[in-house]
Coordinates of C-alpha atoms and ligand atoms in Angstrom, one line a residue:
M2 CA -0.1 0.0 -0.2
A3 CA 1.2 3.4 -0.9
K4 CA 2.8 5.3 2.1
V5 CA 0.8 8.7 3.2
A6 CA 3.0 11.4 4.3
R7 CA 1.5 12.8 7.3
P8 CA 1.6 16.6 8.0
P9 CA 2.7 18.1 11.2
R10 CA 0.0 18.7 13.7
P11 CA -1.4 22.3 13.4
Q12 CA -1.2 24.9 16.2
M13 CA -4.1 26.8 17.6
F14 CA -3.9 30.5 17.3
D15 CA -6.4 33.4 18.3
F16 CA -8.7 34.1 15.3
H17 CA -11.1 37.1 16.0
G18 CA -11.2 36.1 19.7
V19 CA -12.0 32.2 18.9
P20 CA -9.0 29.6 18.9
M21 CA -8.8 28.1 15.7
I22 CA -6.4 26.5 13.2
D23 CA -5.2 27.1 9.9
Y24 CA -7.2 24.4 8.4
Y25 CA -10.3 26.2 9.1
T26 CA -9.3 29.6 8.3
Q27 CA -7.3 29.4 5.2
H28 CA -9.2 31.1 2.4
W29 CA -11.4 33.0 5.0
E30 CA -12.5 35.4 2.4
T31 CA -13.7 32.5 0.0
I32 CA -15.5 31.3 3.1
Q33 CA -16.9 34.4 4.1
N34 CA -18.2 35.1 0.6
F35 CA -19.5 31.9 0.0
Q36 CA -22.9 32.1 -1.9
A37 CA -25.6 30.0 -0.3
R38 CA -28.7 29.0 -2.2
P39 CA -32.1 29.4 -0.7
D40 CA -32.7 25.6 -0.2
D41 CA -29.2 24.8 1.2
I42 CA -29.3 23.2 4.7
L43 CA -26.7 24.1 7.0
L44 CA -25.8 21.4 9.8
A45 CA -23.9 23.0 12.4
T46 CA -22.5 21.6 15.7
Y47 CA -19.6 22.1 17.9
P48 CA -17.0 19.3 17.1
K49 CA -17.8 15.9 18.5
A50 CA -21.7 16.7 19.0
G51 CA -22.8 14.2 16.4
N52 CA -22.7 15.9 13.2
T53 CA -21.8 12.8 11.4
W54 CA -25.0 11.2 12.8
L55 CA -27.0 14.3 11.7
S56 CA -25.4 14.5 8.3
Y57 CA -26.1 10.9 7.5
I58 CA -29.8 11.0 8.7
L59 CA -30.3 14.3 6.5
E60 CA -28.9 12.4 3.5
L61 CA -31.0 9.5 4.0
L62 CA -34.0 11.7 4.5
H63 CA -33.4 13.6 1.3
F64 CA -31.7 11.1 -1.0
G65 CA -32.0 7.5 0.6
Q66 CA -34.4 6.6 -2.1
S67 CA -33.0 8.3 -5.2
S68 CA -29.3 8.2 -5.1
S69 CA -28.7 4.7 -3.2
E70 CA -25.4 3.8 -5.5
H71 CA -23.8 7.2 -4.5
L72 CA -24.6 6.5 -1.0
T73 CA -22.7 3.3 -1.2
S74 CA -19.7 4.7 -3.0
V75 CA -18.9 7.9 -1.9
P76 CA -17.8 8.9 1.6
L77 CA -20.1 11.0 3.5
Y78 CA -17.4 13.8 4.1
L79 CA -17.2 14.2 0.3
R80 CA -21.3 14.1 0.2
V81 CA -21.9 16.7 3.0
P82 CA -18.6 18.8 2.9
V83 CA -17.5 20.8 5.8
L84 CA -17.9 24.6 4.8
E85 CA -14.6 25.9 6.4
V86 CA -12.2 23.1 5.9
T87 CA -9.0 23.2 3.9
I88 CA -7.1 19.9 4.4
P89 CA -4.6 17.8 2.7
S90 CA -6.7 14.9 1.1
M91 CA -4.2 12.2 2.5
E92 CA -5.5 9.6 0.1
P93 CA -2.6 7.0 -0.7
G94 CA -1.0 8.3 -3.7
S95 CA -2.4 12.0 -3.8
E96 CA -0.6 13.5 -1.0
T97 CA -0.4 16.9 -2.8
R98 CA -4.2 17.0 -3.0
I99 CA -6.0 19.4 -1.0
Y100 CA -9.5 18.9 0.2
R101 CA -11.4 22.2 0.1
G102 CA -15.1 22.3 1.3
T103 CA -16.1 25.1 -0.6
D104 CA -14.9 23.4 -3.8
F105 CA -16.8 20.6 -3.2
L106 CA -19.9 22.6 -2.3
E107 CA -19.6 24.5 -5.7
N108 CA -19.8 21.3 -7.6
I109 CA -22.7 19.7 -6.0
S110 CA -25.6 19.6 -8.4
T111 CA -28.3 17.9 -6.4
S112 CA -30.4 19.9 -4.1
P113 CA -30.8 20.5 -1.4
R114 CA -27.0 21.0 -0.8
L115 CA -26.3 19.7 2.7
I116 CA -23.3 21.6 4.3
K117 CA -21.4 20.7 7.4
T118 CA -20.1 23.3 9.8
H119 CA -18.4 23.7 13.2
L120 CA -18.2 27.4 13.1
P121 CA -19.4 29.5 15.8
V122 CA -22.5 31.4 14.7
Q123 CA -20.8 34.7 14.6
F124 CA -18.7 33.2 11.8
I125 CA -21.3 32.0 9.4
P126 CA -21.2 33.6 6.2
K127 CA -24.0 36.4 5.8
S128 CA -25.3 34.8 2.5
F129 CA -27.0 31.7 5.0
W130 CA -28.9 34.5 6.6
E131 CA -29.7 36.6 3.4
Q132 CA -30.9 33.4 1.7
N133 CA -33.2 32.6 4.7
C134 CA -31.7 28.8 4.6
R135 CA -32.7 26.0 7.0
I136 CA -30.1 25.5 9.5
I137 CA -30.0 22.6 12.1
Y138 CA -28.0 23.2 15.2
M139 CA -27.4 19.9 17.3
A140 CA -25.8 20.5 20.9
R141 CA -24.3 17.8 23.1
N142 CA -23.8 18.1 26.6
A143 CA -20.3 19.3 27.4
K144 CA -18.9 16.5 29.6
D145 CA -19.3 13.9 26.8
I146 CA -18.0 16.5 24.5
V147 CA -14.7 16.8 26.3
V148 CA -14.1 12.9 26.2
S149 CA -15.1 12.6 22.8
Y150 CA -13.1 15.6 21.8
F151 CA -9.9 14.2 23.7
H152 CA -10.1 10.9 21.9
F153 CA -10.9 12.5 18.6
E154 CA -7.7 14.6 18.7
R155 CA -5.8 11.6 19.8
M156 CA -6.3 9.9 16.3
A157 CA -6.9 12.9 14.1
F158 CA -3.6 14.5 12.8
V159 CA -5.3 17.5 11.4
H160 CA -6.1 18.8 15.0
P161 CA -3.6 19.8 17.6
E162 CA -1.7 17.3 19.8
P163 CA -4.2 17.0 22.7
G164 CA -1.6 15.9 25.6
D165 CA -2.6 13.9 28.6
W166 CA -6.2 13.7 29.7
N167 CA -5.7 16.0 33.0
S168 CA -4.2 18.9 30.9
Y169 CA -7.0 18.5 28.1
F170 CA -9.6 18.8 30.8
Q171 CA -8.3 21.9 32.2
R172 CA -8.0 23.3 28.8
F173 CA -11.7 22.5 27.8
L174 CA -12.6 24.5 31.0
E175 CA -10.6 27.6 29.9
G176 CA -12.3 27.2 26.6
K177 CA -8.9 26.7 24.7
M178 CA -10.3 24.4 22.1
V179 CA -10.4 24.5 18.4
C180 CA -13.7 26.4 17.5
G181 CA -13.8 28.2 20.9
P182 CA -15.4 27.5 24.2
W183 CA -18.0 25.1 24.1
Y184 CA -20.2 27.2 26.6
D185 CA -20.2 30.4 24.0
H186 CA -20.8 27.9 20.8
V187 CA -23.8 26.3 22.3
S188 CA -25.1 29.9 24.0
N189 CA -24.6 31.9 21.0
W190 CA -26.5 29.5 18.8
W191 CA -29.3 29.2 21.2
K192 CA -29.5 33.0 21.5
K193 CA -29.7 33.2 17.5
K194 CA -32.8 30.9 17.7
Q195 CA -34.6 33.9 19.2
S196 CA -34.1 36.0 16.0
Y197 CA -33.9 33.5 13.2
S198 CA -36.9 31.3 12.9
K199 CA -35.4 28.9 10.3
L200 CA -33.1 27.5 13.1
H201 CA -33.9 24.0 14.4
Y202 CA -31.9 23.4 17.6
M203 CA -31.9 20.1 18.8
F204 CA -30.0 17.7 21.2
Y205 CA -27.7 14.7 20.9
E206 CA -29.3 13.4 24.0
D207 CA -32.8 13.6 22.6
L208 CA -31.7 12.1 19.5
A209 CA -30.1 9.0 21.6
E210 CA -33.3 8.8 23.8
D211 CA -35.9 8.7 21.2
T212 CA -34.4 8.7 17.3
G213 CA -37.8 8.2 15.8
R214 CA -39.3 11.2 17.5
E215 CA -36.4 13.5 16.9
I216 CA -36.4 12.3 13.2
D217 CA -40.2 13.3 13.2
K218 CA -39.3 16.7 14.4
L219 CA -36.9 17.1 11.7
C220 CA -39.2 16.2 9.0
C221 CA -41.7 18.6 10.2
F222 CA -39.0 21.4 10.1
L223 CA -37.8 20.3 6.6
G224 CA -41.5 19.9 5.2
L225 CA -40.8 16.1 4.5
S226 CA -43.2 13.2 5.0
P227 CA -41.3 9.8 4.6
S228 CA -43.3 6.8 4.4
A229 CA -43.4 4.6 7.2
E230 CA -41.4 1.9 5.3
E231 CA -38.7 4.6 4.7
R232 CA -38.6 5.8 8.3
E233 CA -37.9 2.3 9.2
T234 CA -35.2 1.8 6.9
I235 CA -33.5 5.0 7.9
L236 CA -33.8 4.1 11.6
G237 CA -32.1 0.9 11.0
K238 CA -29.2 2.2 9.1
I239 CA -28.4 5.0 11.5
Q240 CA -27.9 3.1 14.6
F241 CA -24.5 3.4 15.9
D242 CA -23.3 -0.2 15.3
K243 CA -24.6 -0.1 11.6
M244 CA -22.9 3.4 11.0
K245 CA -19.7 2.1 12.7
M246 CA -19.5 -0.8 10.2
N247 CA -20.3 1.5 7.1
D248 CA -17.0 2.3 5.6
M249 CA -18.8 5.4 3.8
V250 CA -19.6 7.1 7.1
N251 CA -17.2 5.8 9.6
F252 CA -14.2 8.1 8.3
S253 CA -12.2 4.9 7.7
K254 CA -11.4 5.9 4.0
Y255 CA -9.8 9.1 5.5
K256 CA -6.2 8.7 6.2
G257 CA -5.7 11.8 8.4
M258 CA -7.0 9.6 11.2
D259 CA -5.3 6.5 13.0
F260 CA -7.9 4.1 13.9
K261 CA -5.3 2.0 15.8
I262 CA -5.5 4.9 18.4
S263 CA -9.2 5.4 18.6
H264 CA -12.5 5.2 16.4
F265 CA -14.2 8.1 14.7
L266 CA -17.4 6.4 15.8
R267 CA -16.1 5.7 19.1
K268 CA -18.7 4.8 21.7
G269 CA -22.1 6.7 20.8
K270 CA -23.0 6.8 24.3
V271 CA -24.6 9.5 26.6
G272 CA -22.7 9.6 30.0
D273 CA -19.4 8.1 29.1
W274 CA -17.6 10.9 31.0
K275 CA -18.4 9.0 33.9
N276 CA -15.6 6.5 32.8
H277 CA -13.3 9.5 32.4
F278 CA -13.6 12.2 35.2
T279 CA -12.4 11.7 38.7
V280 CA -14.9 13.0 41.6
A281 CA -12.8 15.9 41.9
Q282 CA -12.7 16.8 38.2
N283 CA -16.5 16.4 38.1
E284 CA -16.8 19.0 40.9
E285 CA -14.6 21.3 39.2
F286 CA -16.3 21.0 36.0
D287 CA -19.8 21.5 37.7
E288 CA -18.6 24.7 39.3
V289 CA -17.2 26.3 36.1
Y290 CA -20.3 25.2 34.3
R291 CA -22.5 26.9 36.9
K292 CA -20.5 30.2 36.4
K293 CA -20.6 30.2 32.5
M294 CA -24.0 28.8 31.7
K295 CA -26.2 31.4 33.2
D296 CA -29.2 31.0 30.8
P297 CA -31.8 28.8 32.4
T298 CA -33.7 27.9 29.2
L299 CA -30.6 26.3 28.0
Q300 CA -30.6 22.8 29.8
F301 CA -28.4 19.7 28.8
R302 CA -28.7 16.1 30.1
T303 CA -25.6 14.2 31.0
E304 CA -27.3 10.9 31.4
L305 CA -30.4 9.5 30.4
Ligands
A3P21 P1 -18.2 9.4 20.9 O1 -16.6 9.7 20.5 O2 -18.7 9.7 22.1 O3 -18.4 8.1 20.5 P2 -19.1 14.3 15.3 O4 -19.9 13.5 14.1 O5 -19.7 15.8 15.4 O6 -17.5 14.5 15.3 O7 -19.3 13.7 16.6 C1 -18.9 12.4 16.9 C2 -19.7 11.9 18.1 O8 -20.9 11.3 17.5 C3 -18.8 10.4 18.3 O9 -18.9 10.4 19.8 C4 -19.7 9.4 17.8 O10 -19.8 8.1 18.2 C5 -21.1 10.0 17.7 N1 -21.9 9.2 17.0 C6 -22.0 9.2 15.6 N2 -23.0 8.5 15.0 C7 -23.7 8.1 16.0 C8 -24.9 7.2 16.1 N3 -25.5 6.7 14.9 N4 -25.3 7.2 17.5 C9 -24.9 7.8 18.4 N5 -23.6 8.3 18.5 C10 -23.3 8.6 17.1

């Protein structure tokens, strides 16, 4: 098998007040000038909040019937491109190729285009608001996010070196993470919901608790009415174990990650933080959380 050259880990830097990496900010002007179409659907999450799960659900809802060959031959990260990303493609034999989200998006001829992003709300290109696009934001509780993000950064070479768990935990509390503090991300998107009616704000925990119910809410928001049979088929395909085995959605085709270290679809559980946090860390986390999360209308569940 051809050897894949691995670029050095990126460094975080302050970008308009938010810690970011070059892979998300290169070609910033192109990103900011991105021309959204009125039927584009933006799928926004903080990293590790379940964007892959959400993307696959949306793909199946929109294209599950019509383009099944596409779904079984093209990896999800090429079908639902990340708006802000510019990274080496890292496919064997193509070390010099660059994967640029906006290039992929411009070449999508089917509609609606499904667009993934981890950007904080203030960085979303203005055309999405001008075109009144539908936006889905999925949030996940902070305790499971920090665990998932830690394991992801261990295995994903396009993110900074995470260091050990204890220092990572402290860094998360301080908000020094790629895409900024979780607290700001979920809260600012929540605030946006008050003024932008085409924003559907949902929670990973709710999706895990009752996937069918959350899909029904999504369909209502999207104006879709799948048949009972289609709905059942989708529910079968988006189970964690099914997705984990599906090479078109589990990121195994992307060589910028080392699956010997961890898996992209790692555990898919609510409450895995309990296997990582010490009692002292949990207390410290809760104290910081109380100080930072003041809005009583935004509530998260850390267990089901
Ligand atoms: P864990 O690391 O806790 O397992 P993102 O796609 O935004 O990077 O989020 C990845 C997280 O979503 C991972 O969490 C992954 O396992 C979880 N996930 C992906 N598909 C899922 C599914 N079908 N059911 C439950 N969790 C899922």
